PDB file of C-alpha atoms and ligand atoms in Angstrom:
ATOM      1  CA  MET A   1       4.435 -12.000 -16.170  1.00  0.00           C
ATOM      2  CA  GLU A   2       3.115 -15.346 -14.945  1.00  0.00           C
ATOM      3  CA  TYR A   3       1.497 -13.896 -11.836  1.00  0.00           C
ATOM      4  CA  TYR A   4      -1.779 -13.207 -13.637  1.00  0.00           C
ATOM      5  CA  ARG A   5      -2.079 -16.426 -15.650  1.00  0.00           C
ATOM      6  CA  ASN A   6      -5.462 -18.092 -14.999  1.00  0.00           C
ATOM      7  CA  LYS A   7      -6.288 -15.673 -12.204  1.00  0.00           C
ATOM      8  CA  THR A   8      -9.864 -14.379 -12.187  1.00  0.00           C
ATOM      9  CA  VAL A   9      -9.833 -10.603 -11.830  1.00  0.00           C
ATOM     10  CA  LEU A  10     -12.761  -8.227 -11.251  1.00  0.00           C
ATOM     11  CA  VAL A  11     -12.154  -4.752 -12.707  1.00  0.00           C
ATOM     12  CA  THR A  12     -14.518  -1.884 -11.842  1.00  0.00           C
ATOM     13  CA  GLY A  13     -14.737   1.181 -14.095  1.00  0.00           C
ATOM     14  CA  ALA A  14     -13.623  -1.297 -16.755  1.00  0.00           C
ATOM     15  CA  PHE A  15     -14.509   0.777 -19.820  1.00  0.00           C
ATOM     16  CA  GLY A  16     -12.823   4.026 -18.773  1.00  0.00           C
ATOM     17  CA  GLY A  17      -9.281   5.139 -19.625  1.00  0.00           C
ATOM     18  CA  PHE A  18      -7.330   2.965 -17.163  1.00  0.00           C
ATOM     19  CA  GLY A  19      -9.973   0.235 -17.265  1.00  0.00           C
ATOM     20  CA  LEU A  20      -9.531  -0.478 -20.968  1.00  0.00           C
ATOM     21  CA  CYS A  21      -5.755  -0.662 -20.448  1.00  0.00           C
ATOM     22  CA  PHE A  22      -6.243  -3.086 -17.544  1.00  0.00           C
ATOM     23  CA  ILE A  23      -8.378  -5.260 -19.808  1.00  0.00           C
ATOM     24  CA  SER A  24      -5.852  -5.469 -22.620  1.00  0.00           C
ATOM     25  CA  GLU A  25      -2.811  -5.959 -20.297  1.00  0.00           C
ATOM     26  CA  LEU A  26      -4.572  -8.610 -18.235  1.00  0.00           C
ATOM     27  CA  LEU A  27      -5.772 -10.486 -21.311  1.00  0.00           C
ATOM     28  CA  ASN A  28      -2.187 -10.445 -22.618  1.00  0.00           C
ATOM     29  CA  ARG A  29      -0.990 -11.889 -19.318  1.00  0.00           C
ATOM     30  CA  GLY A  30      -3.477 -14.767 -19.350  1.00  0.00           C
ATOM     31  CA  ALA A  31      -5.968 -13.556 -16.728  1.00  0.00           C
ATOM     32  CA  ARG A  32      -9.709 -14.195 -16.873  1.00  0.00           C
ATOM     33  CA  LEU A  33     -11.824 -11.119 -16.410  1.00  0.00           C
ATOM     34  CA  ILE A  34     -15.059 -10.045 -14.805  1.00  0.00           C
ATOM     35  CA  LEU A  35     -15.754  -6.521 -16.002  1.00  0.00           C
ATOM     36  CA  SER A  36     -18.051  -3.978 -14.425  1.00  0.00           C
ATOM     37  CA  ASP A  37     -19.042  -0.431 -15.279  1.00  0.00           C
ATOM     38  CA  THR A  38     -22.139   1.778 -15.324  1.00  0.00           C
ATOM     39  CA  PRO A  39     -25.154   0.441 -17.258  1.00  0.00           C
ATOM     40  CA  GLU A  40     -24.618   3.256 -19.825  1.00  0.00           C
ATOM     41  CA  ASN A  41     -21.010   2.254 -20.473  1.00  0.00           C
ATOM     42  CA  VAL A  42     -21.878  -1.446 -20.676  1.00  0.00           C
ATOM     43  CA  ARG A  43     -24.549  -0.567 -23.246  1.00  0.00           C
ATOM     44  CA  ALA A  44     -21.936   1.369 -25.270  1.00  0.00           C
ATOM     45  CA  VAL A  45     -19.741  -1.748 -25.351  1.00  0.00           C
ATOM     46  CA  GLY A  46     -22.701  -3.838 -26.531  1.00  0.00           C
ATOM     47  CA  GLU A  47     -23.357  -1.329 -29.292  1.00  0.00           C
ATOM     48  CA  GLY A  48     -19.697  -1.415 -30.350  1.00  0.00           C
ATOM     49  CA  THR A  49     -19.111   2.246 -29.438  1.00  0.00           C
ATOM     50  CA  VAL A  50     -16.343   1.212 -27.041  1.00  0.00           C
ATOM     51  CA  HIS A  51     -13.561  -0.847 -28.544  1.00  0.00           C
ATOM     52  CA  ILE A  52     -11.807  -3.439 -26.371  1.00  0.00           C
ATOM     53  CA  THR A  53      -8.260  -4.219 -27.478  1.00  0.00           C
ATOM     54  CA  GLY A  54      -7.438  -7.884 -27.122  1.00  0.00           C
ATOM     55  CA  MET A  55     -10.876  -9.301 -27.818  1.00  0.00           C
ATOM     56  CA  GLU A  56     -10.358  -9.291 -31.561  1.00  0.00           C
ATOM     57  CA  GLU A  57      -7.325 -11.520 -31.080  1.00  0.00           C
ATOM     58  CA  GLY A  58      -9.482 -14.433 -30.019  1.00  0.00           C
ATOM     59  CA  ARG A  59      -9.163 -13.801 -26.306  1.00  0.00           C
ATOM     60  CA  ASP A  60     -12.824 -13.012 -25.742  1.00  0.00           C
ATOM     61  CA  SER A  61     -13.233 -16.331 -23.899  1.00  0.00           C
ATOM     62  CA  GLN A  62     -11.035 -14.875 -21.156  1.00  0.00           C
ATOM     63  CA  ALA A  63     -13.555 -12.100 -20.538  1.00  0.00           C
ATOM     64  CA  LEU A  64     -15.955 -14.209 -18.540  1.00  0.00           C
ATOM     65  CA  PHE A  65     -18.773 -11.763 -18.171  1.00  0.00           C
ATOM     66  CA  ILE A  66     -19.722  -8.103 -17.912  1.00  0.00           C
ATOM     67  CA  ILE A  67     -21.812  -6.795 -15.035  1.00  0.00           C
ATOM     68  CA  PRO A  68     -23.537  -3.412 -15.312  1.00  0.00           C
ATOM     69  CA  ALA A  69     -23.681  -1.760 -11.883  1.00  0.00           C
ATOM     70  CA  ASP A  70     -23.970   1.784 -10.605  1.00  0.00           C
ATOM     71  CA  LEU A  71     -21.542   1.796  -7.686  1.00  0.00           C
ATOM     72  CA  SER A  72     -22.782   5.090  -6.271  1.00  0.00           C
ATOM     73  CA  SER A  73     -25.138   3.251  -3.901  1.00  0.00           C
ATOM     74  CA  ALA A  74     -25.071   0.270  -1.556  1.00  0.00           C
ATOM     75  CA  ASP A  75     -27.747  -1.345  -3.752  1.00  0.00           C
ATOM     76  CA  GLY A  76     -25.520  -1.046  -6.840  1.00  0.00           C
ATOM     77  CA  CYS A  77     -22.631  -2.706  -4.990  1.00  0.00           C
ATOM     78  CA  ARG A  78     -24.913  -5.502  -3.782  1.00  0.00           C
ATOM     79  CA  ALA A  79     -26.238  -5.994  -7.328  1.00  0.00           C
ATOM     80  CA  LEU A  80     -22.702  -6.438  -8.639  1.00  0.00           C
ATOM     81  CA  HIS A  81     -21.896  -8.980  -5.933  1.00  0.00           C
ATOM     82  CA  GLU A  82     -25.159 -10.890  -6.455  1.00  0.00           C
ATOM     83  CA  GLU A  83     -24.629 -11.127 -10.200  1.00  0.00           C
ATOM     84  CA  TYR A  84     -21.065 -12.357  -9.577  1.00  0.00           C
ATOM     85  CA  ARG A  85     -22.326 -15.038  -7.154  1.00  0.00           C
ATOM     86  CA  ASN A  86     -24.914 -16.240  -9.664  1.00  0.00           C
ATOM     87  CA  GLN A  87     -22.061 -17.166 -12.006  1.00  0.00           C
ATOM     88  CA  GLY A  88     -20.578 -19.531  -9.385  1.00  0.00           C
ATOM     89  CA  ILE A  89     -16.886 -18.923 -10.049  1.00  0.00           C
ATOM     90  CA  GLY A  90     -13.967 -18.036  -7.770  1.00  0.00           C
ATOM     91  CA  LEU A  91     -12.298 -14.634  -7.563  1.00  0.00           C
ATOM     92  CA  ASP A  92      -8.556 -14.026  -7.101  1.00  0.00           C
ATOM     93  CA  MET A  93      -8.242 -10.269  -7.462  1.00  0.00           C
ATOM     94  CA  ILE A  94     -10.303  -7.080  -7.337  1.00  0.00           C
ATOM     95  CA  ILE A  95      -9.074  -3.919  -9.022  1.00  0.00           C
ATOM     96  CA  HIS A  96     -10.984  -0.990  -7.492  1.00  0.00           C
ATOM     97  CA  ASN A  97     -10.683   1.407 -10.394  1.00  0.00           C
ATOM     98  CA  ALA A  98     -14.091   3.125 -10.835  1.00  0.00           C
ATOM     99  CA  GLY A  99     -13.987   6.788  -9.927  1.00  0.00           C
ATOM    100  CA  ILE A 100     -15.191  10.306 -10.668  1.00  0.00           C
ATOM    101  CA  ALA A 101     -13.814  13.801 -10.076  1.00  0.00           C
ATOM    102  CA  CYS A 102     -14.679  17.429 -10.598  1.00  0.00           C
ATOM    103  CA  TRP A 103     -12.858  20.760 -10.657  1.00  0.00           C
ATOM    104  CA  GLY A 104     -13.913  23.640  -8.488  1.00  0.00           C
ATOM    105  CA  GLU A 105     -13.672  25.287  -5.104  1.00  0.00           C
ATOM    106  CA  TYR A 106     -15.391  23.319  -2.361  1.00  0.00           C
ATOM    107  CA  ALA A 107     -17.946  26.071  -1.755  1.00  0.00           C
ATOM    108  CA  ASP A 108     -18.932  26.072  -5.445  1.00  0.00           C
ATOM    109  CA  VAL A 109     -19.463  22.323  -5.788  1.00  0.00           C
ATOM    110  CA  PRO A 110     -23.024  21.210  -4.923  1.00  0.00           C
ATOM    111  CA  PRO A 111     -22.918  19.162  -1.704  1.00  0.00           C
ATOM    112  CA  GLU A 112     -24.684  16.260  -3.471  1.00  0.00           C
ATOM    113  CA  PHE A 113     -21.868  16.102  -6.006  1.00  0.00           C
ATOM    114  CA  ASN A 114     -19.193  16.061  -3.294  1.00  0.00           C
ATOM    115  CA  GLU A 115     -21.094  13.224  -1.619  1.00  0.00           C
ATOM    116  CA  LYS A 116     -21.351  11.350  -4.906  1.00  0.00           C
ATOM    117  CA  ILE A 117     -17.565  11.504  -5.202  1.00  0.00           C
ATOM    118  CA  ILE A 118     -17.223   9.969  -1.734  1.00  0.00           C
ATOM    119  CA  ASP A 119     -19.891   7.348  -2.551  1.00  0.00           C
ATOM    120  CA  ILE A 120     -18.205   6.163  -5.732  1.00  0.00           C
ATOM    121  CA  ASN A 121     -14.520   6.637  -4.933  1.00  0.00           C
ATOM    122  CA  LEU A 122     -14.498   5.539  -1.299  1.00  0.00           C
ATOM    123  CA  LEU A 123     -17.742   3.988  -0.038  1.00  0.00           C
ATOM    124  CA  SER A 124     -18.100   1.632  -3.016  1.00  0.00           C
ATOM    125  CA  VAL A 125     -14.609   0.302  -2.263  1.00  0.00           C
ATOM    126  CA  MET A 126     -15.548  -0.331   1.376  1.00  0.00           C
ATOM    127  CA  ARG A 127     -18.913  -1.835   0.425  1.00  0.00           C
ATOM    128  CA  LEU A 128     -17.514  -4.139  -2.251  1.00  0.00           C
ATOM    129  CA  ASN A 129     -14.740  -5.334   0.048  1.00  0.00           C
ATOM    130  CA  ALA A 130     -17.269  -6.138   2.771  1.00  0.00           C
ATOM    131  CA  LEU A 131     -19.138  -8.281   0.239  1.00  0.00           C
ATOM    132  CA  PHE A 132     -16.173  -9.933  -1.502  1.00  0.00           C
ATOM    133  CA  LEU A 133     -13.788 -10.355   1.445  1.00  0.00           C
ATOM    134  CA  PRO A 134     -14.748 -13.941   2.386  1.00  0.00           C
ATOM    135  CA  GLU A 135     -14.081 -15.005  -1.218  1.00  0.00           C
ATOM    136  CA  ILE A 136     -10.783 -13.102  -1.432  1.00  0.00           C
ATOM    137  CA  ILE A 137      -9.584 -14.460   1.924  1.00  0.00           C
ATOM    138  CA  GLY A 138     -10.623 -17.999   0.974  1.00  0.00           C
ATOM    139  CA  ARG A 139      -8.441 -17.857  -2.136  1.00  0.00           C
ATOM    140  CA  ARG A 140      -5.566 -15.857  -0.576  1.00  0.00           C
ATOM    141  CA  GLY A 141      -6.325 -13.231  -3.168  1.00  0.00           C
ATOM    142  CA  HIS A 142      -5.148  -9.723  -3.971  1.00  0.00           C
ATOM    143  CA  ILE A 143      -6.883  -6.322  -3.717  1.00  0.00           C
ATOM    144  CA  VAL A 144      -5.647  -3.456  -5.885  1.00  0.00           C
ATOM    145  CA  TYR A 145      -6.826   0.090  -5.155  1.00  0.00           C
ATOM    146  CA  VAL A 146      -6.476   2.952  -7.632  1.00  0.00           C
ATOM    147  CA  SER A 147      -5.887   5.936  -5.336  1.00  0.00           C
ATOM    148  CA  SER A 148      -4.042   9.020  -6.652  1.00  0.00           C
ATOM    149  CA  VAL A 149      -1.250  11.464  -5.825  1.00  0.00           C
ATOM    150  CA  ALA A 150      -4.237  13.378  -4.388  1.00  0.00           C
ATOM    151  CA  GLY A 151      -4.402  10.510  -1.872  1.00  0.00           C
ATOM    152  CA  PHE A 152      -1.225  11.721  -0.151  1.00  0.00           C
ATOM    153  CA  VAL A 153      -0.979  15.390  -1.222  1.00  0.00           C
ATOM    154  CA  ALA A 154      -3.998  17.486  -0.190  1.00  0.00           C
ATOM    155  CA  THR A 155      -5.223  19.111  -3.402  1.00  0.00           C
ATOM    156  CA  PRO A 156      -7.296  22.305  -3.549  1.00  0.00           C
ATOM    157  CA  LEU A 157      -9.930  22.556  -6.332  1.00  0.00           C
ATOM    158  CA  GLY A 158     -10.649  18.868  -5.799  1.00  0.00           C
ATOM    159  CA  VAL A 159     -11.339  18.725  -2.083  1.00  0.00           C
ATOM    160  CA  ALA A 160     -13.847  15.860  -2.055  1.00  0.00           C
ATOM    161  CA  TYR A 161     -11.738  13.947  -4.590  1.00  0.00           C
ATOM    162  CA  SER A 162      -8.609  14.311  -2.464  1.00  0.00           C
ATOM    163  CA  THR A 163     -10.591  13.338   0.634  1.00  0.00           C
ATOM    164  CA  SER A 164     -11.870  10.207  -1.104  1.00  0.00           C
ATOM    165  CA  LYS A 165      -8.388   9.188  -2.280  1.00  0.00           C
ATOM    166  CA  PHE A 166      -6.814   9.799   1.167  1.00  0.00           C
ATOM    167  CA  GLY A 167      -9.673   7.667   2.484  1.00  0.00           C
ATOM    168  CA  VAL A 168      -8.973   4.859   0.052  1.00  0.00           C
ATOM    169  CA  ARG A 169      -5.303   4.841   1.080  1.00  0.00           C
ATOM    170  CA  GLY A 170      -6.136   4.800   4.805  1.00  0.00           C
ATOM    171  CA  PHE A 171      -8.785   2.125   4.381  1.00  0.00           C
ATOM    172  CA  ALA A 172      -6.549  -0.075   2.243  1.00  0.00           C
ATOM    173  CA  MET A 173      -3.594   0.142   4.631  1.00  0.00           C
ATOM    174  CA  ALA A 174      -5.686  -0.474   7.751  1.00  0.00           C
ATOM    175  CA  LEU A 175      -7.483  -3.425   6.195  1.00  0.00           C
ATOM    176  CA  HIS A 176      -4.173  -4.781   4.956  1.00  0.00           C
ATOM    177  CA  GLY A 177      -3.049  -4.912   8.605  1.00  0.00           C
ATOM    178  CA  GLU A 178      -5.958  -7.266   9.288  1.00  0.00           C
ATOM    179  CA  ILE A 179      -5.985  -9.499   6.243  1.00  0.00           C
ATOM    180  CA  ARG A 180      -2.337 -10.037   5.375  1.00  0.00           C
ATOM    181  CA  LYS A 181      -2.234 -12.825   7.966  1.00  0.00           C
ATOM    182  CA  HIS A 182      -4.636 -14.714   5.669  1.00  0.00           C
ATOM    183  CA  GLY A 183      -2.201 -14.398   2.784  1.00  0.00           C
ATOM    184  CA  VAL A 184      -4.190 -11.624   1.064  1.00  0.00           C
ATOM    185  CA  ARG A 185      -2.025  -9.080  -0.770  1.00  0.00           C
ATOM    186  CA  THR A 186      -2.758  -5.368  -1.054  1.00  0.00           C
ATOM    187  CA  THR A 187      -1.504  -2.886  -3.634  1.00  0.00           C
ATOM    188  CA  ILE A 188      -2.339   0.830  -3.663  1.00  0.00           C
ATOM    189  CA  VAL A 189      -1.466   2.843  -6.753  1.00  0.00           C
ATOM    190  CA  TYR A 190      -1.010   6.620  -6.865  1.00  0.00           C
ATOM    191  CA  PRO A 191      -1.197   7.957 -10.430  1.00  0.00           C
ATOM    192  CA  PHE A 192      -0.355  11.573 -11.216  1.00  0.00           C
ATOM    193  CA  PHE A 193      -2.313  13.171 -14.103  1.00  0.00           C
ATOM    194  CA  SER A 194      -2.873  10.703 -16.903  1.00  0.00           C
ATOM    195  CA  ARG A 195      -4.555  11.255 -20.249  1.00  0.00           C
ATOM    196  CA  THR A 196      -8.008   9.708 -19.663  1.00  0.00           C
ATOM    197  CA  PRO A 197     -11.572  11.099 -19.835  1.00  0.00           C
ATOM    198  CA  ILE A 198     -11.527  11.945 -16.106  1.00  0.00           C
ATOM    199  CA  LEU A 199      -9.369  15.000 -16.898  1.00  0.00           C
ATOM    200  CA  LYS A 200     -12.435  16.444 -18.640  1.00  0.00           C
ATOM    201  CA  SER A 201     -14.586  16.162 -15.526  1.00  0.00           C
ATOM    202  CA  ARG A 202     -17.251  18.759 -14.716  1.00  0.00           C
ATOM    203  CA  THR A 203     -16.179  22.188 -13.544  1.00  0.00           C
ATOM    204  CA  PHE A 204     -18.064  24.208 -10.920  1.00  0.00           C
ATOM    205  CA  GLY A 205     -17.650  27.950 -10.325  1.00  0.00           C
ATOM    206  CA  ASN A 206     -14.632  29.526 -11.933  1.00  0.00           C
ATOM    207  CA  PRO A 207     -11.631  27.609 -10.645  1.00  0.00           C
ATOM    208  CA  ALA A 208      -8.207  28.773 -11.762  1.00  0.00           C
ATOM    209  CA  VAL A 209      -7.311  25.371 -13.147  1.00  0.00           C
ATOM    210  CA  SER A 210      -3.881  25.995 -14.540  1.00  0.00           C
ATOM    211  CA  TYR A 211      -2.893  24.586 -17.886  1.00  0.00           C
ATOM    212  CA  LEU A 212      -1.143  21.242 -17.476  1.00  0.00           C
ATOM    213  CA  PRO A 213       1.775  20.819 -19.880  1.00  0.00           C
ATOM    214  CA  GLY A 214       1.515  17.553 -21.820  1.00  0.00           C
ATOM    215  CA  PHE A 215       4.831  16.253 -20.530  1.00  0.00           C
ATOM    216  CA  CYS A 216       3.463  16.261 -16.960  1.00  0.00           C
ATOM    217  CA  SER A 217       0.776  13.715 -17.737  1.00  0.00           C
ATOM    218  CA  SER A 218       1.582  10.069 -18.275  1.00  0.00           C
ATOM    219  CA  SER A 219      -0.043   7.623 -20.649  1.00  0.00           C
ATOM    220  CA  PRO A 220      -2.703   5.367 -19.115  1.00  0.00           C
ATOM    221  CA  GLU A 221      -0.864   2.358 -20.596  1.00  0.00           C
ATOM    222  CA  HIS A 222       2.229   3.257 -18.567  1.00  0.00           C
ATOM    223  CA  VAL A 223       0.232   3.713 -15.342  1.00  0.00           C
ATOM    224  CA  VAL A 224      -1.484   0.358 -15.769  1.00  0.00           C
ATOM    225  CA  SER A 225       1.687  -1.476 -16.720  1.00  0.00           C
ATOM    226  CA  CYS A 226       3.484  -0.116 -13.592  1.00  0.00           C
ATOM    227  CA  THR A 227       0.469  -1.056 -11.462  1.00  0.00           C
ATOM    228  CA  LEU A 228       0.363  -4.655 -12.658  1.00  0.00           C
ATOM    229  CA  GLN A 229       4.133  -5.023 -12.378  1.00  0.00           C
ATOM    230  CA  GLY A 230       4.150  -3.597  -8.842  1.00  0.00           C
ATOM    231  CA  ALA A 231       1.235  -5.799  -7.784  1.00  0.00           C
ATOM    232  CA  ALA A 232       2.926  -8.914  -9.198  1.00  0.00           C
ATOM    233  CA  ARG A 233       6.031  -8.053  -7.149  1.00  0.00           C
ATOM    234  CA  GLY A 234       3.879  -7.780  -4.018  1.00  0.00           C
ATOM    235  CA  ARG A 235       4.365  -4.021  -3.554  1.00  0.00           C
ATOM    236  CA  LEU A 236       2.005  -2.287  -1.125  1.00  0.00           C
ATOM    237  CA  HIS A 237       2.517   1.185  -2.664  1.00  0.00           C
ATOM    238  CA  VAL A 238       3.019   1.814  -6.372  1.00  0.00           C
ATOM    239  CA  CYS A 239       3.941   5.260  -7.728  1.00  0.00           C
ATOM    240  CA  PRO A 240       3.659   4.983 -11.497  1.00  0.00           C
ATOM    241  CA  GLY A 241       5.837   7.414 -13.424  1.00  0.00           C
ATOM    242  CA  PHE A 242       8.331  10.166 -12.651  1.00  0.00           C
ATOM    243  CA  PHE A 243       5.925  12.772 -11.250  1.00  0.00           C
ATOM    244  CA  SER A 244       4.163  10.347  -8.943  1.00  0.00           C
ATOM    245  CA  ARG A 245       7.519   9.149  -7.533  1.00  0.00           C
ATOM    246  CA  MET A 246       8.787  12.718  -7.111  1.00  0.00           C
ATOM    247  CA  MET A 247       5.624  13.755  -5.263  1.00  0.00           C
ATOM    248  CA  TRP A 248       5.861  10.668  -3.018  1.00  0.00           C
ATOM    249  CA  LEU A 249       9.450  11.495  -2.094  1.00  0.00           C
ATOM    250  CA  ALA A 250       8.710  15.193  -1.687  1.00  0.00           C
ATOM    251  CA  ALA A 251       5.724  14.478   0.582  1.00  0.00           C
ATOM    252  CA  ARG A 252       7.827  12.139   2.737  1.00  0.00           C
ATOM    253  CA  PHE A 253      10.778  14.439   3.087  1.00  0.00           C
ATOM    254  CA  HIS A 254       9.007  17.767   3.104  1.00  0.00           C
ATOM    255  CA  PRO A 255       5.697  17.436   5.011  1.00  0.00           C
ATOM    256  CA  VAL A 256       4.907  21.107   4.448  1.00  0.00           C
ATOM    257  CA  ILE A 257       3.909  20.213   0.887  1.00  0.00           C
ATOM    258  CA  SER A 258       0.864  18.459   2.271  1.00  0.00           C
ATOM    259  CA  ALA A 259      -0.102  21.562   4.256  1.00  0.00           C
ATOM    260  CA  GLN A 260      -0.191  23.545   0.992  1.00  0.00           C
ATOM    261  CA  ARG A 261       0.495  26.964   2.452  1.00  0.00           C
ATOM    262  CA  LYS A 262       1.412  28.579   5.728  1.00  0.00           C
ATOM    263  CA  ILE A 263      -1.323  30.352   7.652  1.00  0.00           C
ATOM    264  CA  ARG A 264      -0.299  33.456   9.528  1.00  0.00           C
ATOM    265  CA  GLY A 265      -0.075  32.792  13.255  1.00  0.00           C
ATOM    266  CA  TYR A 266       0.343  29.064  12.862  1.00  0.00           C
ATOM    267  CA  SER A 267       3.673  27.304  12.625  1.00  0.00           C
TER     268      SER A 267
HETATM  269  N1  NAP B   1      -6.487   9.821 -15.108  1.00  0.00           N
HETATM  270  C1  NAP B   1      -5.913  10.415 -14.072  1.00  0.00           C
HETATM  271  O1  NAP B   1      -5.262  11.460 -14.195  1.00  0.00           O
HETATM  272  C2  NAP B   1      -6.005   9.769 -12.710  1.00  0.00           C
HETATM  273  C3  NAP B   1      -5.060  10.147 -11.737  1.00  0.00           C
HETATM  274  C4  NAP B   1      -5.142   9.569 -10.480  1.00  0.00           C
HETATM  275  C5  NAP B   1      -6.118   8.632 -10.197  1.00  0.00           C
HETATM  276  N2  NAP B   1      -7.027   8.290 -11.151  1.00  0.00           N
HETATM  277  C6  NAP B   1      -8.057   7.300 -10.787  1.00  0.00           C
HETATM  278  O2  NAP B   1      -8.040   6.255 -11.730  1.00  0.00           O
HETATM  279  C7  NAP B   1      -9.319   5.596 -11.735  1.00  0.00           C
HETATM  280  C8  NAP B   1      -9.757   5.386 -13.181  1.00  0.00           C
HETATM  281  O3  NAP B   1      -9.977   6.661 -13.762  1.00  0.00           O
HETATM  282  P1  NAP B   1      -9.684   7.005 -15.293  1.00  0.00           P
HETATM  283  O4  NAP B   1      -8.595   7.994 -15.300  1.00  0.00           O
HETATM  284  O5  NAP B   1      -9.558   5.771 -16.088  1.00  0.00           O
HETATM  285  O6  NAP B   1     -11.030   7.828 -15.623  1.00  0.00           O
HETATM  286  P2  NAP B   1     -12.303   7.383 -16.478  1.00  0.00           P
HETATM  287  O7  NAP B   1     -11.893   7.139 -17.869  1.00  0.00           O
HETATM  288  O8  NAP B   1     -13.342   8.394 -16.211  1.00  0.00           O
HETATM  289  O9  NAP B   1     -12.714   5.965 -15.840  1.00  0.00           O
HETATM  290  C9  NAP B   1     -13.463   5.829 -14.657  1.00  0.00           C
HETATM  291  C10 NAP B   1     -14.515   4.769 -14.892  1.00  0.00           C
HETATM  292  O10 NAP B   1     -15.331   4.620 -13.706  1.00  0.00           O
HETATM  293  C11 NAP B   1     -16.700   4.672 -14.137  1.00  0.00           C
HETATM  294  N3  NAP B   1     -17.665   5.112 -13.155  1.00  0.00           N
HETATM  295  C12 NAP B   1     -17.998   6.409 -12.854  1.00  0.00           C
HETATM  296  N4  NAP B   1     -19.026   6.417 -12.007  1.00  0.00           N
HETATM  297  C13 NAP B   1     -19.379   5.124 -11.770  1.00  0.00           C
HETATM  298  C14 NAP B   1     -20.397   4.516 -11.011  1.00  0.00           C
HETATM  299  N5  NAP B   1     -21.307   5.221 -10.328  1.00  0.00           N
HETATM  300  N6  NAP B   1     -20.483   3.157 -11.015  1.00  0.00           N
HETATM  301  C15 NAP B   1     -19.612   2.424 -11.720  1.00  0.00           C
HETATM  302  N7  NAP B   1     -18.620   2.942 -12.468  1.00  0.00           N
HETATM  303  C16 NAP B   1     -18.518   4.290 -12.502  1.00  0.00           C
HETATM  304  C17 NAP B   1     -16.631   5.693 -15.267  1.00  0.00           C
HETATM  305  O11 NAP B   1     -17.836   5.764 -15.998  1.00  0.00           O
HETATM  306  P3  NAP B   1     -18.208   7.203 -16.699  1.00  0.00           P
HETATM  307  O12 NAP B   1     -17.458   7.200 -17.982  1.00  0.00           O
HETATM  308  O13 NAP B   1     -19.680   7.115 -16.903  1.00  0.00           O
HETATM  309  O14 NAP B   1     -17.818   8.283 -15.764  1.00  0.00           O
HETATM  310  C18 NAP B   1     -15.457   5.183 -16.047  1.00  0.00           C
HETATM  311  O15 NAP B   1     -15.758   4.096 -16.858  1.00  0.00           O
HETATM  312  C19 NAP B   1     -10.255   6.503 -10.935  1.00  0.00           C
HETATM  313  O16 NAP B   1     -10.437   5.958  -9.650  1.00  0.00           O
HETATM  314  C20 NAP B   1      -9.489   7.822 -10.842  1.00  0.00           C
HETATM  315  O17 NAP B   1      -9.828   8.566  -9.700  1.00  0.00           O
HETATM  316  C21 NAP B   1      -6.986   8.835 -12.397  1.00  0.00           C
END
C-alpha cells in the first residue's frame, strides 16, 4: 500500500495492543513514525520490556522519535506538541489511539475515574487536534480516530467509555465537515472487542460482565490492517471485522438497539 510511503505519522498509545500493530504495519508500508505513550510505557520500551516488531529488521531509522506524554491533561497534550515542534519536521497523519476503559455500573465507578476516561479518550483528541490542526491542514493531511462499536451502540457497564467514544465520533464528523475543504481526510474506526490489554481494565462494584467467547473478539492485527486499508481508500467510517460490521448494520436498520431496552410508559 503506497499511501503510507514516506508519510510522517504520529501514533498515540503507541505501545498498547493496537499501537504496536500500527507501528509494525506502518513500518512495513514505508511510513516514518512519531510515537507517543505514557512516560511509564516509554520507559518500558527503553528497558526492552516492550518489544517492537519491525525495528529489528533495520527499520529503526523510520521511527523518528518517541515522546512520553500523559494525555490525561491539557498540559500533557501541550508537552507532546511542544516536543514535536522542537524536532522541526512535518506531520502528515495523526492516529488518535490512546485510550482507557473500565467495567462497572456508572454509580459504582468513582466520578474521578469517569472523568479521566473522558479526559483521555475524548478531550485529549480535541486538545491535540487544536494544537496540530494548522500543520495537518498545511500538508493536506489525514486524521484517524480509534472510536469503538461503543461509539454508536450505547453500552451499559461502560457508560463513560461509551460516552467518550460517541463523543469522538461526533467530534470527528463535525470537524470533518469543516476541514475537508482543505483536503484533510478523516477516518473513524469502530472496533468490536479485540484481544488487547484494555480488556483487562479495572472493574468497579460487581458488574455482571458476561463471558465473551473467543470467536467474538478479533485480533488486533486484523483491526489495524482494516483501519489502514480503509484510511488509504479514503473511507470516513471503518468497521473492522464481522461483528463490527453487523453491529453497524443492525444499529442503522434497527435503532431500538441503541436504546438498549424499552421503558414502561415510553414508546
Ligand atoms: N481492544 C478493544 O477491544 C477495543 C475495542 C474498541 C476500541 N478500542 C480502542 O482502541 C484504542 C487502543 O486500545 P488497545 O485496545 O490497544 O488498548 P491498550 O493496549 O490498553 O492501549 C491503549 C494505550 O493508550 C495508553 N494510554 C492510557 N492512558 C494514557 C494517557 N493518559 N496518556 C497517554 N497514553 C495513555 C495505554 O497506556 P497504559 O498501558 O498505561 O494504559 C496504552 O498504551 C483505545 O482508544 C480503545 O478505546 C479498543
